[in-house]
Coordinates of C-alpha atoms and ligand atoms in Angstrom, one line a residue:
M1 CA 115.1 83.7 102.4
D2 CA 115.3 79.9 102.3
R3 CA 117.4 78.8 99.3
K4 CA 115.7 75.9 97.5
R5 CA 116.9 73.5 94.8
I6 CA 114.7 73.9 91.8
I7 CA 115.0 71.9 88.6
V8 CA 113.7 73.7 85.5
G9 CA 112.9 71.1 82.9
V10 CA 112.5 72.5 79.4
A11 CA 110.8 70.6 76.6
G12 CA 111.2 71.2 72.9
G13 CA 108.7 73.9 72.0
I14 CA 109.0 77.5 70.8
A15 CA 108.1 78.7 74.3
A16 CA 111.5 77.3 75.4
Y17 CA 112.8 80.9 75.1
K18 CA 110.5 82.0 77.9
A19 CA 112.2 79.4 80.2
C20 CA 115.2 81.8 80.2
S21 CA 113.2 84.5 82.0
L22 CA 111.8 81.9 84.4
V23 CA 115.3 80.7 85.3
R24 CA 116.4 84.3 85.8
Q25 CA 113.5 85.1 88.1
L26 CA 114.0 82.0 90.2
T27 CA 117.8 82.6 90.6
E28 CA 117.2 86.2 91.4
S29 CA 114.8 85.1 94.2
G30 CA 117.9 83.4 95.6
H31 CA 117.2 79.8 94.6
H32 CA 119.7 77.2 93.4
V33 CA 118.4 76.4 89.9
R34 CA 119.5 73.7 87.6
V35 CA 118.2 73.5 84.0
V36 CA 117.4 70.1 82.4
P37 CA 116.4 70.6 78.8
T38 CA 115.4 67.8 76.4
A39 CA 117.5 67.4 73.3
S40 CA 114.8 69.1 71.2
A41 CA 114.7 72.1 73.6
L42 CA 118.3 72.7 72.8
R43 CA 117.2 73.2 69.1
F44 CA 115.4 76.3 70.3
V45 CA 117.7 77.7 73.0
G46 CA 121.4 76.8 73.3
A47 CA 122.9 75.0 76.3
A48 CA 125.2 78.0 76.9
T49 CA 122.3 80.3 77.6
F50 CA 120.9 78.0 80.3
E51 CA 124.4 77.4 81.7
A52 CA 125.0 81.1 82.0
L53 CA 121.6 81.9 83.5
S54 CA 121.7 79.0 86.1
G55 CA 125.5 78.9 86.7
H56 CA 125.4 75.1 86.3
P57 CA 126.3 72.7 83.4
V58 CA 123.4 71.5 81.3
H59 CA 123.0 67.9 80.1
T60 CA 120.2 66.2 78.3
G61 CA 121.1 62.5 78.4
V62 CA 121.5 59.9 81.1
F63 CA 125.0 59.1 79.9
D64 CA 126.5 62.5 80.6
D65 CA 128.5 62.8 83.8
V66 CA 127.8 59.2 84.7
P67 CA 129.9 58.9 87.9
E68 CA 127.6 61.6 89.4
V69 CA 124.6 59.4 88.7
P70 CA 122.6 62.5 87.7
H71 CA 119.6 60.7 86.3
V72 CA 118.8 59.7 89.9
R73 CA 120.4 62.3 92.0
I74 CA 119.0 65.4 90.3
G75 CA 115.4 64.4 91.0
Q76 CA 116.1 63.0 94.5
D77 CA 117.7 66.2 95.7
A78 CA 115.2 68.7 94.3
D79 CA 112.7 70.7 96.3
L80 CA 110.7 71.4 93.2
V81 CA 110.6 70.5 89.6
V82 CA 109.1 72.9 87.1
V83 CA 108.7 71.9 83.5
A84 CA 108.2 74.9 81.3
P85 CA 107.3 74.6 78.6
A86 CA 105.8 71.1 78.9
T87 CA 104.9 70.0 75.4
A88 CA 102.3 67.4 74.5
D89 CA 105.1 64.8 73.9
L90 CA 106.7 65.5 77.3
L91 CA 103.4 65.2 79.1
A92 CA 102.8 61.8 77.3
R93 CA 106.3 60.6 78.2
A94 CA 105.8 61.6 81.8
V95 CA 102.5 59.8 82.0
A96 CA 104.1 56.6 80.5
G97 CA 106.9 56.8 83.1
R98 CA 109.5 56.9 80.4
A99 CA 113.1 57.5 81.4
D100 CA 114.8 57.9 78.0
D101 CA 116.4 61.2 78.7
L102 CA 117.6 63.2 81.8
L103 CA 114.4 65.1 82.2
T104 CA 112.0 62.2 82.2
A105 CA 114.4 60.2 84.5
T106 CA 114.4 63.2 86.8
L107 CA 110.6 63.2 86.8
L108 CA 110.6 59.6 87.8
T109 CA 113.0 60.0 90.7
A110 CA 111.6 63.3 92.1
R111 CA 109.7 63.0 95.4
C112 CA 109.1 66.8 95.6
P113 CA 106.2 68.8 94.1
V114 CA 106.2 68.8 90.3
L115 CA 104.7 71.7 88.3
F116 CA 104.0 71.4 84.6
A117 CA 103.4 74.5 82.6
P118 CA 102.1 73.3 79.2
A119 CA 102.5 75.1 75.9
M120 CA 101.3 73.7 72.6
H121 CA 98.9 74.4 69.8
T122 CA 95.2 74.5 70.8
E123 CA 94.5 71.3 68.8
M124 CA 97.1 69.4 70.7
W125 CA 96.0 70.8 74.1
Q126 CA 92.4 69.8 73.4
H127 CA 93.2 66.4 71.9
P128 CA 91.7 63.6 74.1
A129 CA 95.2 62.0 74.5
T130 CA 96.5 65.2 76.1
V131 CA 93.3 65.8 78.1
D132 CA 93.7 62.3 79.5
N133 CA 97.4 62.7 80.2
V134 CA 96.8 66.0 82.1
A135 CA 94.1 64.3 84.1
T136 CA 96.4 61.4 84.9
L137 CA 99.3 63.7 86.0
R138 CA 96.9 65.7 88.2
R139 CA 95.5 62.5 89.7
R140 CA 99.1 61.4 90.6
G141 CA 99.5 64.7 92.5
A142 CA 101.4 66.9 89.9
V143 CA 100.2 70.5 89.3
V144 CA 99.5 71.0 85.6
L145 CA 98.8 74.7 84.9
E146 CA 96.1 75.9 82.6
P147 CA 97.8 77.5 79.6
A148 CA 97.0 81.1 78.7
S149 CA 94.9 81.9 75.7
G150 CA 96.1 84.2 72.9
R151 CA 98.5 84.4 70.0
L152 CA 100.4 81.1 69.3
T153 CA 103.2 80.7 66.9
G154 CA 101.9 81.5 63.4
A155 CA 98.5 83.0 62.8
D156 CA 96.4 81.0 65.1
S157 CA 95.3 81.8 68.6
G158 CA 93.5 79.9 71.4
P159 CA 94.4 78.2 74.7
G160 CA 97.9 76.8 74.6
R161 CA 100.2 79.7 75.3
L162 CA 102.8 79.3 78.1
P163 CA 101.7 81.4 81.1
E164 CA 104.0 84.4 81.6
P165 CA 107.3 83.4 83.4
E166 CA 106.5 85.7 86.3
E167 CA 103.2 83.8 86.8
I168 CA 104.9 80.4 86.7
A169 CA 107.6 81.7 89.2
T170 CA 104.9 83.0 91.5
L171 CA 103.1 79.7 91.6
A172 CA 106.4 77.8 91.9
E173 CA 107.2 79.9 95.0
L174 CA 103.7 79.1 96.4
L175 CA 104.4 75.3 96.0
L176 CA 107.8 75.7 97.7
T177 CA 106.1 77.3 100.8
R178 CA 103.2 74.9 100.7
P179 CA 103.4 71.8 98.5
D180 CA 99.6 71.1 98.8
A181 CA 98.6 74.6 98.0
M182 CA 97.2 73.9 94.5
P183 CA 94.9 70.9 94.5
H184 CA 92.7 70.7 91.3
D185 CA 89.5 70.9 93.4
L186 CA 87.4 73.7 91.9
T187 CA 86.3 72.2 88.6
G188 CA 82.8 73.2 87.8
V189 CA 82.9 76.2 90.1
R190 CA 82.2 79.6 88.5
M191 CA 84.0 82.4 90.3
L192 CA 83.6 86.2 89.8
V193 CA 86.5 88.2 91.2
T194 CA 86.7 92.0 91.2
A195 CA 90.1 93.7 91.5
G196 CA 91.9 97.0 91.3
G197 CA 90.7 100.5 91.9
T198 CA 87.8 102.4 90.4
R199 CA 88.2 105.8 88.8
E200 CA 85.4 108.3 89.2
P201 CA 85.6 110.9 86.4
L202 CA 85.4 114.6 87.0
D203 CA 85.9 115.7 83.5
P204 CA 87.5 114.1 80.4
V205 CA 91.0 114.2 81.8
R206 CA 90.6 114.0 85.6
F207 CA 89.3 111.4 88.0
I208 CA 89.2 110.6 91.7
G209 CA 91.0 107.3 92.2
N210 CA 92.8 105.2 94.9
R211 CA 96.0 103.4 95.4
S212 CA 94.8 99.8 94.9
S213 CA 97.3 97.8 92.7
G214 CA 94.9 94.9 92.0
K215 CA 97.6 92.4 93.1
Q216 CA 95.5 90.7 95.7
G217 CA 92.5 90.2 93.5
Y218 CA 94.6 89.1 90.5
A219 CA 96.3 86.5 92.8
V220 CA 92.9 85.2 93.9
A221 CA 91.8 84.9 90.3
R222 CA 95.0 83.2 89.3
V223 CA 95.1 80.6 92.1
A224 CA 91.3 79.8 91.7
A225 CA 91.7 79.3 87.9
Q226 CA 94.7 77.1 88.5
R227 CA 92.7 75.0 90.9
G228 CA 90.2 74.4 88.1
A229 CA 87.6 77.2 88.6
E230 CA 86.1 79.0 85.7
V231 CA 87.1 82.6 86.6
T232 CA 85.8 86.0 85.4
L233 CA 87.9 88.9 86.6
I234 CA 86.4 92.3 86.6
A235 CA 89.4 94.5 86.6
G236 CA 89.6 98.2 87.4
H237 CA 92.8 100.2 87.3
T238 CA 95.8 98.1 88.3
A239 CA 99.6 98.5 88.5
G240 CA 99.8 97.3 84.9
L241 CA 99.2 93.7 85.8
A242 CA 99.2 91.0 83.1
D243 CA 96.1 89.0 82.7
P244 CA 96.3 85.7 84.7
A245 CA 96.3 82.6 82.5
G246 CA 93.0 80.9 81.9
V247 CA 91.0 83.8 83.3
E248 CA 88.4 85.9 81.3
V249 CA 89.1 89.5 82.0
V250 CA 86.4 92.3 81.8
R251 CA 87.7 95.8 82.1
I252 CA 85.9 98.6 83.9
G253 CA 86.6 102.2 84.9
S254 CA 84.2 103.6 87.4
A255 CA 82.3 102.1 90.3
T256 CA 79.1 102.3 88.3
E257 CA 80.7 100.3 85.5
L258 CA 81.9 97.8 88.1
R259 CA 78.4 97.5 89.6
D260 CA 76.9 96.9 86.1
A261 CA 79.6 94.3 85.3
V262 CA 78.9 92.5 88.6
S263 CA 75.1 92.6 87.9
K264 CA 75.7 91.1 84.5
H265 CA 78.0 88.2 85.6
A266 CA 76.8 87.4 89.1
P267 CA 73.7 85.4 88.1
D268 CA 76.0 82.7 86.6
A269 CA 78.6 82.8 89.4
N270 CA 78.8 80.4 92.4
V271 CA 81.4 82.6 94.2
L272 CA 81.8 86.4 94.3
V273 CA 85.1 87.8 95.6
M274 CA 84.9 91.6 96.0
S275 CA 88.5 92.6 96.3
A276 CA 88.2 95.7 94.2
A277 CA 88.7 99.1 95.9
V278 CA 85.4 100.6 94.9
A279 CA 85.0 104.3 95.4
D280 CA 82.3 105.1 98.0
F281 CA 81.5 108.4 96.3
R282 CA 81.8 110.0 92.8
P283 CA 81.6 113.6 91.6
A284 CA 77.9 114.4 91.5
Q285 CA 78.4 116.0 88.1
F286 CA 80.6 114.9 85.2
V287 CA 81.7 118.0 83.3
A288 CA 81.8 117.1 79.6
T289 CA 84.6 119.5 78.7
K290 CA 87.9 120.0 80.5
I291 CA 87.5 122.2 83.7
K292 CA 89.7 125.3 83.2
K293 CA 91.6 126.8 86.1
G294 CA 90.3 130.3 85.2
A295 CA 90.9 133.3 87.6
E296 CA 88.3 132.3 90.2
E297 CA 88.9 130.4 93.4
P298 CA 88.3 126.7 92.8
T299 CA 84.7 125.5 93.2
E300 CA 84.0 122.6 95.6
I301 CA 83.6 119.2 94.1
V302 CA 80.2 117.9 95.2
L303 CA 80.1 114.1 95.7
T304 CA 77.3 111.6 95.6
R305 CA 77.2 108.1 97.0
N306 CA 78.0 105.0 94.8
D307 CA 76.0 101.8 95.3
D308 CA 77.6 99.3 97.6
V309 CA 78.1 96.4 95.2
L310 CA 79.0 93.9 97.8
A311 CA 75.9 94.7 100.0
G312 CA 73.9 94.7 96.8
A313 CA 75.0 91.2 95.9
V314 CA 74.2 90.0 99.4
R315 CA 70.7 91.6 99.2
S316 CA 70.0 90.1 95.7
R317 CA 71.0 86.6 97.0
A318 CA 68.7 87.0 100.0
E319 CA 65.9 88.0 97.7
G320 CA 66.4 84.9 95.6
Q321 CA 67.8 86.6 92.5
L322 CA 71.1 84.8 92.6
P323 CA 70.2 81.1 93.0
N324 CA 73.7 80.0 91.9
M325 CA 75.6 82.1 94.3
R326 CA 77.0 80.1 97.2
V327 CA 79.9 82.1 98.7
I328 CA 80.3 85.9 98.9
V329 CA 83.7 87.3 100.0
G330 CA 84.3 90.9 101.1
F331 CA 87.5 92.7 101.8
A332 CA 88.1 95.3 104.5
A333 CA 91.0 97.6 104.8
E334 CA 91.1 99.0 108.4
T335 CA 93.4 101.1 110.4
G336 CA 91.8 100.9 113.9
D337 CA 91.0 104.2 115.7
A338 CA 89.9 105.5 119.1
N339 CA 86.7 103.4 118.9
G340 CA 88.4 100.1 118.4
D341 CA 91.2 98.1 116.8
V342 CA 91.3 96.6 113.3
L343 CA 89.4 93.5 114.3
F344 CA 86.7 95.4 116.1
H345 CA 85.9 97.4 113.0
A346 CA 86.2 94.3 110.8
R347 CA 83.7 92.4 112.8
G348 CA 81.3 95.3 112.5
K349 CA 81.8 95.4 108.8
L350 CA 81.2 91.7 108.3
A351 CA 77.9 92.0 110.2
R352 CA 76.9 95.1 108.2
K353 CA 77.8 93.7 104.8
G354 CA 76.3 90.3 105.5
C355 CA 78.9 88.4 103.4
D356 CA 80.1 84.9 104.2
L357 CA 83.8 85.7 104.5
L358 CA 85.7 88.9 105.1
V359 CA 89.3 89.3 104.3
V360 CA 90.8 91.9 106.7
N361 CA 93.9 93.9 106.0
A362 CA 95.5 96.2 108.5
V363 CA 96.4 99.3 106.4
G364 CA 98.4 102.5 107.0
D365 CA 102.1 102.8 107.5
G366 CA 102.7 101.5 103.9
R367 CA 100.9 98.2 104.6
A368 CA 98.7 96.4 102.1
F369 CA 98.6 98.9 99.2
E370 CA 101.0 98.6 96.3
V371 CA 103.2 96.2 98.1
D372 CA 103.9 92.5 97.4
N373 CA 103.5 91.1 100.9
N374 CA 100.6 91.3 103.2
D375 CA 99.0 89.8 106.3
G376 CA 95.6 90.0 108.0
W377 CA 92.7 87.9 109.1
L378 CA 89.9 85.9 107.6
L379 CA 86.6 86.2 109.4
G380 CA 83.6 83.9 108.7
A381 CA 79.9 84.7 109.1
D382 CA 79.8 81.7 111.4
G383 CA 82.2 83.4 113.8
A384 CA 85.3 81.6 112.6
E385 CA 88.5 83.8 112.8
S386 CA 91.9 82.9 111.5
A387 CA 95.1 84.9 111.0
L388 CA 96.5 85.1 107.5
E389 CA 100.1 84.8 108.2
H390 CA 102.5 87.3 106.6
G391 CA 103.4 86.3 103.1
S392 CA 103.1 87.1 99.4
K393 CA 99.7 88.1 98.0
T394 CA 99.7 84.7 96.2
Q395 CA 100.1 82.9 99.6
M396 CA 97.3 85.0 101.0
A397 CA 95.2 84.2 97.9
S398 CA 95.7 80.6 98.3
R399 CA 94.4 80.7 101.9
I400 CA 91.4 82.7 100.8
V401 CA 90.7 80.2 98.1
D402 CA 91.1 77.4 100.6
A403 CA 88.5 79.0 102.8
V404 CA 86.1 79.4 99.9
A405 CA 86.7 75.7 98.8
A406 CA 86.0 74.6 102.4
L407 CA 82.7 76.5 102.5
L408 CA 81.7 74.9 99.1
R409 CA 82.7 71.5 100.4
D410 CA 80.6 72.0 103.5
G411 CA 77.6 72.6 101.3
A412 CA 77.5 76.4 101.2
Ligands
CTP1 N1 82.6 97.7 98.3 C1 81.6 97.6 97.3 N2 81.0 98.8 96.9 C2 81.4 100.0 97.3 C3 82.4 100.1 98.3 C4 83.0 98.9 98.8 O1 81.3 96.5 96.9 N3 80.8 101.0 96.8 C5 83.2 96.5 98.8 C6 84.7 96.3 98.6 O2 85.0 95.7 97.4 C7 85.1 95.5 99.8 C8 84.1 95.9 100.9 O3 83.0 96.5 100.2 O4 84.9 94.1 99.5 C9 84.7 96.8 101.9 O5 84.8 98.1 101.5 P1 85.0 99.4 102.4 O6 85.1 100.5 101.6 O7 86.2 99.1 103.3 O8 83.7 99.3 103.4 P2 82.8 100.5 103.8 O9 81.5 99.8 104.1 O10 82.8 101.5 102.7 O11 83.3 101.0 105.2 P3 84.2 102.2 105.6 O12 84.5 103.0 104.3 O13 83.5 102.9 106.6 O14 85.5 101.6 106.1

């Protein structure tokens, strides 16, 4: 893989300890990482930790190592600057164009993408000064992540938590592959995303499930939320994925629960992304007590059909019950067979389901399920077809969200 130069700026907040995991993840991905903390960051985490993790010396001031002119060179040479955590004070200094330490000087000289991952108390995040500073940085082209909600230091909780290091690393990788992948262009858009697999209960301990990991849907929710959308994620069973920052997560088990959750949230949504692997059938009967093996030969499991949630949403919109709904996205996992290839089946599915966009994955041979990389096609109801080049599920998500954003822009 392409080895990039990443600067990890660390400002002085308690979340500075999470920057250690971020540095670790970026170096393990093969990148050349240099840590530039502020002096206050070093009151939380020692320079030795950052030096050991990055393999490079750590300085905070512009008068260290002067012959190397680091206050100019570090920023100039970088492929990406990630500031995590970005405190209210650091954001303010970045907006003011200050250069009173090595990190702010680096921000002034960087010509590469800059990603700020804010972390602070809710009051500070919501203060008009910070709100304006974030808007200014975004207007200048920086990516400022939405913080996560949850426990902050002390007893309080609310928006202001640093997104998980893995999430920051994923979005950093996305910016490295495509610097313009995260415009803040979806404010005011309400998006409903379903993800993961459903589980159809047979008895209190058994179910019929599937191999969906939820990664693709989670990536769509994450990217859309970071582009400014208000995202509700209806999550079935996943591979233990952490909630994406800034996303409301509703948990469901079975296809029926998923259908009910979509019915509840769809009237408010402008976009529905159906990436969940919804079981087509469920056991006709739920046995309230554990089925015993007994001495008899096993009985057959009789199945009954589940509602098609995607087709149901398309129908409701056509009947005028979802006046806010502008874009409906379906997913298709296809193998191709004697009747036709993957795209042949996908075109048929798009027509049958009546959605606006269909994301098509070729499956089988270990592709698509439970893996991190993926490829496929994006088919539009207008006949548009584009290949989704091989890449991470986050890269694919960003292309899917691009296509949704384009439809919204075109007045969908
Ligand atoms: N889907 C749904 N409700 C179901 C089954 C599927 O909403 N009960 C949605 C999935 O979330 C996905 C799309 O429909 O967006 C495609 O699902 P798939 O199972 O591949 O399509 P089917 O029409 O069931 O076709 P087939 O099983 O013949 O491939």
